[in-house]
Amino acid sequence: MRTVVTCIFTSLIAICLAIPSRAIGQSAEARNPFAKATNPSSIANMSELNFDVVSIHKNNGDDAPSGFIMDGYKAVGMPLWRTIAYAYFPVRMRDPNWIRNAPSWVFDEKYDIIAKIAFEDAVAWQKLRKKPSSEENPELQSMFEKLLEDRCHLKTHRTASEVDGYFLEIDRGLKISAGKPDETPPPDAIMRDDGGTVTYFEKEGSHGWTFQNASVRLLLSFLSLFSGLPIRDKTNLDARYDFTLEIPDQNSTGSELQSEGVSDDFALVQVALKGLGFKLNRSKVPLSLVVIDHIERPTAN
């Protein structure tokens, strides 16, 4: 049975749900975590956005899907720390331990938050919410920071620290080639802001991604979608490269994968990465944490 890659990056609509797509027979689009990602440069000149209407109240026991919606943000029955994390970290990088000096209610009390954008900002919002969820998103983070400053009188500062993560390193015998910037990518390729592309494929016995004219930064962003942890570069590779990250079907290499101790999608990706001559080393990595200087429970609507 083919192992289905976790659907993390189809769009930022599902970021609060973080639902693993493990159903058999998914479409190629659903299995590609880079699907529907927009080119970040397409919103570089976008005017500053703010939430137009915000409703916050204590949760009464209801539960519902939460995340980015067509016209804003919705969180039902969520502790406030999750919304605070959106203001300071990439969408896929959320850990309550990265928020320091917060009162206990920030983690324990549950709130319902509905934040809507203005009608005239709809197009800009659609582009913004689809930026890669493993990368910094300054415009989006600023929207949440202003929301929290307004409704919770939030004041913070940052502090350097180290957290659990990975270092990407060269193992041996790199199987990558020099990038070809003039080569036309396939029509279904996802174009990134730095000119690199990623194309998802499926074939008999395997599936994976073809990277063209890709930087190491693009590879790090991709890997972070699966790890949910920060990944830092120790390769010293600063050019552009072409390579394929191919994941064998479990039924075609079952015993080999079992001997590697592979039990989830990220482990499968790491095996494929090792085949290219890279390795991920689990370690403490640098990260700027958030320290709460002042916060109040949300003001009344």
PDB file of N, CA, C and O in Angstrom, residues 76-135:
ATOM      1  N   VAL A  76     -12.118  28.359  17.016  1.00  0.00           N
ATOM      2  CA  VAL A  76     -13.206  27.987  17.923  1.00  0.00           C
ATOM      3  C   VAL A  76     -12.657  27.048  18.992  1.00  0.00           C
ATOM      4  O   VAL A  76     -12.085  26.001  18.691  1.00  0.00           O
ATOM      5  N   GLY A  77     -12.831  27.446  20.256  1.00  0.00           N
ATOM      6  CA  GLY A  77     -12.376  26.616  21.363  1.00  0.00           C
ATOM      7  C   GLY A  77     -10.872  26.470  21.428  1.00  0.00           C
ATOM      8  O   GLY A  77     -10.358  25.424  21.824  1.00  0.00           O
ATOM      9  N   MET A  78     -10.148  27.532  21.048  1.00  0.00           N
ATOM     10  CA  MET A  78      -8.692  27.485  21.013  1.00  0.00           C
ATOM     11  C   MET A  78      -8.088  28.351  22.124  1.00  0.00           C
ATOM     12  O   MET A  78      -8.576  29.461  22.378  1.00  0.00           O
ATOM     13  N   PRO A  79      -7.022  27.884  22.789  1.00  0.00           N
ATOM     14  CA  PRO A  79      -6.321  28.740  23.733  1.00  0.00           C
ATOM     15  C   PRO A  79      -5.651  29.897  22.993  1.00  0.00           C
ATOM     16  O   PRO A  79      -5.270  29.764  21.827  1.00  0.00           O
ATOM     17  N   LEU A  80      -5.499  31.007  23.671  1.00  0.00           N
ATOM     18  CA  LEU A  80      -5.017  32.219  23.016  1.00  0.00           C
ATOM     19  C   LEU A  80      -3.580  32.093  22.533  1.00  0.00           C
ATOM     20  O   LEU A  80      -3.176  32.789  21.590  1.00  0.00           O
ATOM     21  N   TRP A  81      -2.793  31.203  23.125  1.00  0.00           N
ATOM     22  CA  TRP A  81      -1.394  31.095  22.713  1.00  0.00           C
ATOM     23  C   TRP A  81      -1.266  30.746  21.242  1.00  0.00           C
ATOM     24  O   TRP A  81      -0.292  31.151  20.575  1.00  0.00           O
ATOM     25  N   ARG A  82      -2.238  30.005  20.717  1.00  0.00           N
ATOM     26  CA  ARG A  82      -2.161  29.625  19.308  1.00  0.00           C
ATOM     27  C   ARG A  82      -2.258  30.843  18.397  1.00  0.00           C
ATOM     28  O   ARG A  82      -1.574  30.936  17.377  1.00  0.00           O
ATOM     29  N   THR A  83      -3.121  31.776  18.751  1.00  0.00           N
ATOM     30  CA  THR A  83      -3.231  33.001  17.965  1.00  0.00           C
ATOM     31  C   THR A  83      -2.003  33.873  18.158  1.00  0.00           C
ATOM     32  O   THR A  83      -1.533  34.518  17.210  1.00  0.00           O
ATOM     33  N   ILE A  84      -1.469  33.905  19.372  1.00  0.00           N
ATOM     34  CA  ILE A  84      -0.230  34.653  19.621  1.00  0.00           C
ATOM     35  C   ILE A  84       0.893  34.102  18.743  1.00  0.00           C
ATOM     36  O   ILE A  84       1.698  34.862  18.174  1.00  0.00           O
ATOM     37  N   ALA A  85       0.951  32.787  18.601  1.00  0.00           N
ATOM     38  CA  ALA A  85       2.017  32.178  17.801  1.00  0.00           C
ATOM     39  C   ALA A  85       1.953  32.634  16.351  1.00  0.00           C
ATOM     40  O   ALA A  85       2.985  32.807  15.697  1.00  0.00           O
ATOM     41  N   TYR A  86       0.737  32.842  15.819  1.00  0.00           N
ATOM     42  CA  TYR A  86       0.613  33.322  14.446  1.00  0.00           C
ATOM     43  C   TYR A  86       1.255  34.687  14.267  1.00  0.00           C
ATOM     44  O   TYR A  86       1.642  35.056  13.154  1.00  0.00           O
ATOM     45  N   ALA A  87       1.358  35.462  15.334  1.00  0.00           N
ATOM     46  CA  ALA A  87       1.907  36.808  15.237  1.00  0.00           C
ATOM     47  C   ALA A  87       3.433  36.826  15.195  1.00  0.00           C
ATOM     48  O   ALA A  87       4.017  37.846  14.825  1.00  0.00           O
ATOM     49  N   TYR A  88       4.062  35.708  15.556  1.00  0.00           N
ATOM     50  CA  TYR A  88       5.510  35.751  15.709  1.00  0.00           C
ATOM     51  C   TYR A  88       6.278  34.613  15.042  1.00  0.00           C
ATOM     52  O   TYR A  88       7.505  34.695  14.934  1.00  0.00           O
ATOM     53  N   PHE A  89       5.583  33.581  14.584  1.00  0.00           N
ATOM     54  CA  PHE A  89       6.282  32.435  14.011  1.00  0.00           C
ATOM     55  C   PHE A  89       5.608  32.002  12.710  1.00  0.00           C
ATOM     56  O   PHE A  89       4.436  32.307  12.485  1.00  0.00           O
ATOM     57  N   PRO A  90       6.346  31.270  11.862  1.00  0.00           N
ATOM     58  CA  PRO A  90       5.689  30.686  10.687  1.00  0.00           C
ATOM     59  C   PRO A  90       4.497  29.826  11.101  1.00  0.00           C
ATOM     60  O   PRO A  90       4.479  29.248  12.188  1.00  0.00           O
ATOM     61  N   VAL A  91       3.533  29.743  10.234  1.00  0.00           N
ATOM     62  CA  VAL A  91       2.281  29.061  10.550  1.00  0.00           C
ATOM     63  C   VAL A  91       2.501  27.629  11.028  1.00  0.00           C
ATOM     64  O   VAL A  91       1.851  27.170  11.966  1.00  0.00           O
ATOM     65  N   ARG A  92       3.434  26.913  10.382  1.00  0.00           N
ATOM     66  CA  ARG A  92       3.674  25.529  10.756  1.00  0.00           C
ATOM     67  C   ARG A  92       4.595  25.385  11.960  1.00  0.00           C
ATOM     68  O   ARG A  92       4.881  24.279  12.397  1.00  0.00           O
ATOM     69  N   MET A  93       5.107  26.487  12.478  1.00  0.00           N
ATOM     70  CA  MET A  93       6.059  26.441  13.585  1.00  0.00           C
ATOM     71  C   MET A  93       5.403  27.018  14.835  1.00  0.00           C
ATOM     72  O   MET A  93       5.584  28.181  15.172  1.00  0.00           O
ATOM     73  N   ARG A  94       4.618  26.204  15.523  1.00  0.00           N
ATOM     74  CA  ARG A  94       3.923  26.694  16.720  1.00  0.00           C
ATOM     75  C   ARG A  94       4.188  25.762  17.882  1.00  0.00           C
ATOM     76  O   ARG A  94       3.928  24.569  17.791  1.00  0.00           O
ATOM     77  N   ASP A  95       4.713  26.328  18.952  1.00  0.00           N
ATOM     78  CA  ASP A  95       5.013  25.543  20.137  1.00  0.00           C
ATOM     79  C   ASP A  95       4.773  26.445  21.341  1.00  0.00           C
ATOM     80  O   ASP A  95       5.339  27.541  21.410  1.00  0.00           O
ATOM     81  N   PRO A  96       3.951  26.034  22.298  1.00  0.00           N
ATOM     82  CA  PRO A  96       3.691  26.903  23.460  1.00  0.00           C
ATOM     83  C   PRO A  96       4.955  27.221  24.255  1.00  0.00           C
ATOM     84  O   PRO A  96       5.014  28.250  24.935  1.00  0.00           O
ATOM     85  N   ASN A  97       5.959  26.364  24.160  1.00  0.00           N
ATOM     86  CA  ASN A  97       7.200  26.612  24.887  1.00  0.00           C
ATOM     87  C   ASN A  97       8.008  27.756  24.295  1.00  0.00           C
ATOM     88  O   ASN A  97       8.975  28.213  24.910  1.00  0.00           O
ATOM     89  N   TRP A  98       7.610  28.204  23.096  1.00  0.00           N
ATOM     90  CA  TRP A  98       8.301  29.331  22.478  1.00  0.00           C
ATOM     91  C   TRP A  98       7.722  30.669  22.925  1.00  0.00           C
ATOM     92  O   TRP A  98       8.192  31.732  22.512  1.00  0.00           O
ATOM     93  N   ILE A  99       6.691  30.619  23.758  1.00  0.00           N
ATOM     94  CA  ILE A  99       6.071  31.832  24.308  1.00  0.00           C
ATOM     95  C   ILE A  99       6.372  31.853  25.808  1.00  0.00           C
ATOM     96  O   ILE A  99       5.883  31.008  26.557  1.00  0.00           O
ATOM     97  N   ARG A 100       7.162  32.798  26.242  1.00  0.00           N
ATOM     98  CA  ARG A 100       7.640  32.841  27.624  1.00  0.00           C
ATOM     99  C   ARG A 100       6.923  33.928  28.437  1.00  0.00           C
ATOM    100  O   ARG A 100       6.455  34.925  27.899  1.00  0.00           O
ATOM    101  N   ASN A 101       6.862  33.679  29.735  1.00  0.00           N
ATOM    102  CA  ASN A 101       6.352  34.656  30.707  1.00  0.00           C
ATOM    103  C   ASN A 101       4.873  34.981  30.520  1.00  0.00           C
ATOM    104  O   ASN A 101       4.399  36.042  30.934  1.00  0.00           O
ATOM    105  N   ALA A 102       4.133  34.071  29.926  1.00  0.00           N
ATOM    106  CA  ALA A 102       2.695  34.287  29.740  1.00  0.00           C
ATOM    107  C   ALA A 102       1.940  33.740  30.944  1.00  0.00           C
ATOM    108  O   ALA A 102       2.315  32.700  31.502  1.00  0.00           O
ATOM    109  N   PRO A 103       0.867  34.401  31.377  1.00  0.00           N
ATOM    110  CA  PRO A 103       0.044  33.856  32.471  1.00  0.00           C
ATOM    111  C   PRO A 103      -0.596  32.544  32.051  1.00  0.00           C
ATOM    112  O   PRO A 103      -0.800  32.277  30.856  1.00  0.00           O
ATOM    113  N   SER A 104      -0.953  31.725  33.011  1.00  0.00           N
ATOM    114  CA  SER A 104      -1.460  30.380  32.712  1.00  0.00           C
ATOM    115  C   SER A 104      -2.733  30.399  31.881  1.00  0.00           C
ATOM    116  O   SER A 104      -2.987  29.480  31.088  1.00  0.00           O
ATOM    117  N   TRP A 105      -3.565  31.442  32.022  1.00  0.00           N
ATOM    118  CA  TRP A 105      -4.824  31.457  31.292  1.00  0.00           C
ATOM    119  C   TRP A 105      -4.604  31.530  29.775  1.00  0.00           C
ATOM    120  O   TRP A 105      -5.466  31.107  28.999  1.00  0.00           O
ATOM    121  N   VAL A 106      -3.457  32.043  29.346  1.00  0.00           N
ATOM    122  CA  VAL A 106      -3.147  32.107  27.916  1.00  0.00           C
ATOM    123  C   VAL A 106      -3.121  30.705  27.315  1.00  0.00           C
ATOM    124  O   VAL A 106      -3.478  30.503  26.152  1.00  0.00           O
ATOM    125  N   PHE A 107      -2.734  29.720  28.112  1.00  0.00           N
ATOM    126  CA  PHE A 107      -2.639  28.352  27.638  1.00  0.00           C
ATOM    127  C   PHE A 107      -3.866  27.513  28.006  1.00  0.00           C
ATOM    128  O   PHE A 107      -4.169  26.526  27.330  1.00  0.00           O
ATOM    129  N   ASP A 108      -4.566  27.909  29.064  1.00  0.00           N
ATOM    130  CA  ASP A 108      -5.645  27.068  29.593  1.00  0.00           C
ATOM    131  C   ASP A 108      -7.042  27.489  29.142  1.00  0.00           C
ATOM    132  O   ASP A 108      -7.890  26.632  28.860  1.00  0.00           O
ATOM    133  N   GLU A 109      -7.318  28.776  29.108  1.00  0.00           N
ATOM    134  CA  GLU A 109      -8.656  29.247  28.756  1.00  0.00           C
ATOM    135  C   GLU A 109      -8.870  29.186  27.244  1.00  0.00           C
ATOM    136  O   GLU A 109      -7.972  29.513  26.466  1.00  0.00           O
ATOM    137  N   LYS A 110     -10.080  28.796  26.850  1.00  0.00           N
ATOM    138  CA  LYS A 110     -10.383  28.657  25.430  1.00  0.00           C
ATOM    139  C   LYS A 110     -11.286  29.788  24.957  1.00  0.00           C
ATOM    140  O   LYS A 110     -12.224  30.191  25.652  1.00  0.00           O
ATOM    141  N   TYR A 111     -10.988  30.279  23.777  1.00  0.00           N
ATOM    142  CA  TYR A 111     -11.718  31.402  23.202  1.00  0.00           C
ATOM    143  C   TYR A 111     -12.188  31.076  21.794  1.00  0.00           C
ATOM    144  O   TYR A 111     -11.619  30.219  21.108  1.00  0.00           O
ATOM    145  N   ASP A 112     -13.240  31.800  21.384  1.00  0.00           N
ATOM    146  CA  ASP A 112     -13.690  31.786  20.000  1.00  0.00           C
ATOM    147  C   ASP A 112     -13.306  33.131  19.385  1.00  0.00           C
ATOM    148  O   ASP A 112     -13.662  34.190  19.918  1.00  0.00           O
ATOM    149  N   ILE A 113     -12.570  33.079  18.291  1.00  0.00           N
ATOM    150  CA  ILE A 113     -12.129  34.300  17.618  1.00  0.00           C
ATOM    151  C   ILE A 113     -12.569  34.250  16.162  1.00  0.00           C
ATOM    152  O   ILE A 113     -12.298  33.276  15.456  1.00  0.00           O
ATOM    153  N   ILE A 114     -13.257  35.288  15.740  1.00  0.00           N
ATOM    154  CA  ILE A 114     -13.602  35.441  14.326  1.00  0.00           C
ATOM    155  C   ILE A 114     -13.103  36.811  13.895  1.00  0.00           C
ATOM    156  O   ILE A 114     -13.533  37.844  14.434  1.00  0.00           O
ATOM    157  N   ALA A 115     -12.168  36.820  12.961  1.00  0.00           N
ATOM    158  CA  ALA A 115     -11.585  38.065  12.462  1.00  0.00           C
ATOM    159  C   ALA A 115     -11.813  38.133  10.957  1.00  0.00           C
ATOM    160  O   ALA A 115     -11.388  37.238  10.224  1.00  0.00           O
ATOM    161  N   LYS A 116     -12.493  39.178  10.511  1.00  0.00           N
ATOM    162  CA  LYS A 116     -12.842  39.315   9.106  1.00  0.00           C
ATOM    163  C   LYS A 116     -12.079  40.469   8.460  1.00  0.00           C
ATOM    164  O   LYS A 116     -11.847  41.506   9.089  1.00  0.00           O
ATOM    165  N   ILE A 117     -11.707  40.268   7.196  1.00  0.00           N
ATOM    166  CA  ILE A 117     -11.076  41.349   6.438  1.00  0.00           C
ATOM    167  C   ILE A 117     -12.156  42.128   5.684  1.00  0.00           C
ATOM    168  O   ILE A 117     -13.279  41.639   5.493  1.00  0.00           O
ATOM    169  N   ALA A 118     -11.826  43.329   5.273  1.00  0.00           N
ATOM    170  CA  ALA A 118     -12.772  44.150   4.527  1.00  0.00           C
ATOM    171  C   ALA A 118     -12.977  43.573   3.121  1.00  0.00           C
ATOM    172  O   ALA A 118     -12.082  42.920   2.572  1.00  0.00           O
ATOM    173  N   PHE A 119     -14.140  43.832   2.555  1.00  0.00           N
ATOM    174  CA  PHE A 119     -14.468  43.296   1.241  1.00  0.00           C
ATOM    175  C   PHE A 119     -13.438  43.690   0.195  1.00  0.00           C
ATOM    176  O   PHE A 119     -13.035  42.875  -0.634  1.00  0.00           O
ATOM    177  N   GLU A 120     -12.971  44.933   0.252  1.00  0.00           N
ATOM    178  CA  GLU A 120     -12.029  45.414  -0.758  1.00  0.00           C
ATOM    179  C   GLU A 120     -10.639  44.775  -0.630  1.00  0.00           C
ATOM    180  O   GLU A 120      -9.804  44.903  -1.527  1.00  0.00           O
ATOM    181  N   ASP A 121     -10.389  44.093   0.486  1.00  0.00           N
ATOM    182  CA  ASP A 121      -9.092  43.439   0.690  1.00  0.00           C
ATOM    183  C   ASP A 121      -9.121  41.949   0.361  1.00  0.00           C
ATOM    184  O   ASP A 121      -8.144  41.235   0.598  1.00  0.00           O
ATOM    185  N   ALA A 122     -10.237  41.481  -0.206  1.00  0.00           N
ATOM    186  CA  ALA A 122     -10.418  40.042  -0.413  1.00  0.00           C
ATOM    187  C   ALA A 122      -9.352  39.428  -1.313  1.00  0.00           C
ATOM    188  O   ALA A 122      -8.816  38.358  -1.022  1.00  0.00           O
ATOM    189  N   VAL A 123      -9.030  40.090  -2.406  1.00  0.00           N
ATOM    190  CA  VAL A 123      -8.052  39.537  -3.347  1.00  0.00           C
ATOM    191  C   VAL A 123      -6.673  39.458  -2.696  1.00  0.00           C
ATOM    192  O   VAL A 123      -5.978  38.436  -2.795  1.00  0.00           O
ATOM    193  N   ALA A 124      -6.290  40.529  -2.023  1.00  0.00           N
ATOM    194  CA  ALA A 124      -4.989  40.538  -1.354  1.00  0.00           C
ATOM    195  C   ALA A 124      -4.926  39.475  -0.267  1.00  0.00           C
ATOM    196  O   ALA A 124      -3.890  38.819  -0.076  1.00  0.00           O
ATOM    197  N   TRP A 125      -6.025  39.270   0.438  1.00  0.00           N
ATOM    198  CA  TRP A 125      -6.058  38.255   1.502  1.00  0.00           C
ATOM    199  C   TRP A 125      -5.885  36.856   0.937  1.00  0.00           C
ATOM    200  O   TRP A 125      -5.178  36.019   1.518  1.00  0.00           O
ATOM    201  N   GLN A 126      -6.518  36.564  -0.204  1.00  0.00           N
ATOM    202  CA  GLN A 126      -6.393  35.240  -0.800  1.00  0.00           C
ATOM    203  C   GLN A 126      -4.939  34.924  -1.132  1.00  0.00           C
ATOM    204  O   GLN A 126      -4.482  33.792  -0.956  1.00  0.00           O
ATOM    205  N   LYS A 127      -4.194  35.924  -1.601  1.00  0.00           N
ATOM    206  CA  LYS A 127      -2.783  35.712  -1.904  1.00  0.00           C
ATOM    207  C   LYS A 127      -1.967  35.546  -0.625  1.00  0.00           C
ATOM    208  O   LYS A 127      -1.102  34.683  -0.533  1.00  0.00           O
ATOM    209  N   LEU A 128      -2.280  36.368   0.355  1.00  0.00           N
ATOM    210  CA  LEU A 128      -1.503  36.360   1.586  1.00  0.00           C
ATOM    211  C   LEU A 128      -1.634  35.051   2.346  1.00  0.00           C
ATOM    212  O   LEU A 128      -0.649  34.498   2.842  1.00  0.00           O
ATOM    213  N   ARG A 129      -2.835  34.519   2.447  1.00  0.00           N
ATOM    214  CA  ARG A 129      -3.060  33.332   3.259  1.00  0.00           C
ATOM    215  C   ARG A 129      -2.515  32.065   2.612  1.00  0.00           C
ATOM    216  O   ARG A 129      -2.452  31.017   3.256  1.00  0.00           O
ATOM    217  N   LYS A 130      -2.091  32.144   1.365  1.00  0.00           N
ATOM    218  CA  LYS A 130      -1.551  30.974   0.679  1.00  0.00           C
ATOM    219  C   LYS A 130      -0.027  30.986   0.589  1.00  0.00           C
ATOM    220  O   LYS A 130       0.560  30.159  -0.095  1.00  0.00           O
ATOM    221  N   LYS A 131       0.613  31.888   1.286  1.00  0.00           N
ATOM    222  CA  LYS A 131       2.070  31.865   1.306  1.00  0.00           C
ATOM    223  C   LYS A 131       2.549  30.614   2.033  1.00  0.00           C
ATOM    224  O   LYS A 131       1.836  30.054   2.862  1.00  0.00           O
ATOM    225  N   PRO A 132       3.767  30.144   1.741  1.00  0.00           N
ATOM    226  CA  PRO A 132       4.274  28.910   2.363  1.00  0.00           C
ATOM    227  C   PRO A 132       4.202  28.950   3.877  1.00  0.00           C
ATOM    228  O   PRO A 132       4.706  29.872   4.517  1.00  0.00           O
ATOM    229  N   SER A 133       3.603  27.932   4.453  1.00  0.00           N
ATOM    230  CA  SER A 133       3.341  27.944   5.889  1.00  0.00           C
ATOM    231  C   SER A 133       4.549  27.602   6.744  1.00  0.00           C
ATOM    232  O   SER A 133       4.488  27.679   7.963  1.00  0.00           O
ATOM    233  N   SER A 134       5.671  27.213   6.111  1.00  0.00           N
ATOM    234  CA  SER A 134       6.873  26.925   6.881  1.00  0.00           C
ATOM    235  C   SER A 134       7.854  28.091   6.869  1.00  0.00           C
ATOM    236  O   SER A 134       8.954  27.981   7.403  1.00  0.00           O
ATOM    237  N   GLU A 135       7.456  29.220   6.253  1.00  0.00           N
ATOM    238  CA  GLU A 135       8.335  30.369   6.152  1.00  0.00           C
ATOM    239  C   GLU A 135       7.730  31.568   6.884  1.00  0.00           C
ATOM    240  O   GLU A 135       6.526  31.630   7.134  1.00  0.00           O
TER     241      GLU A 135
END
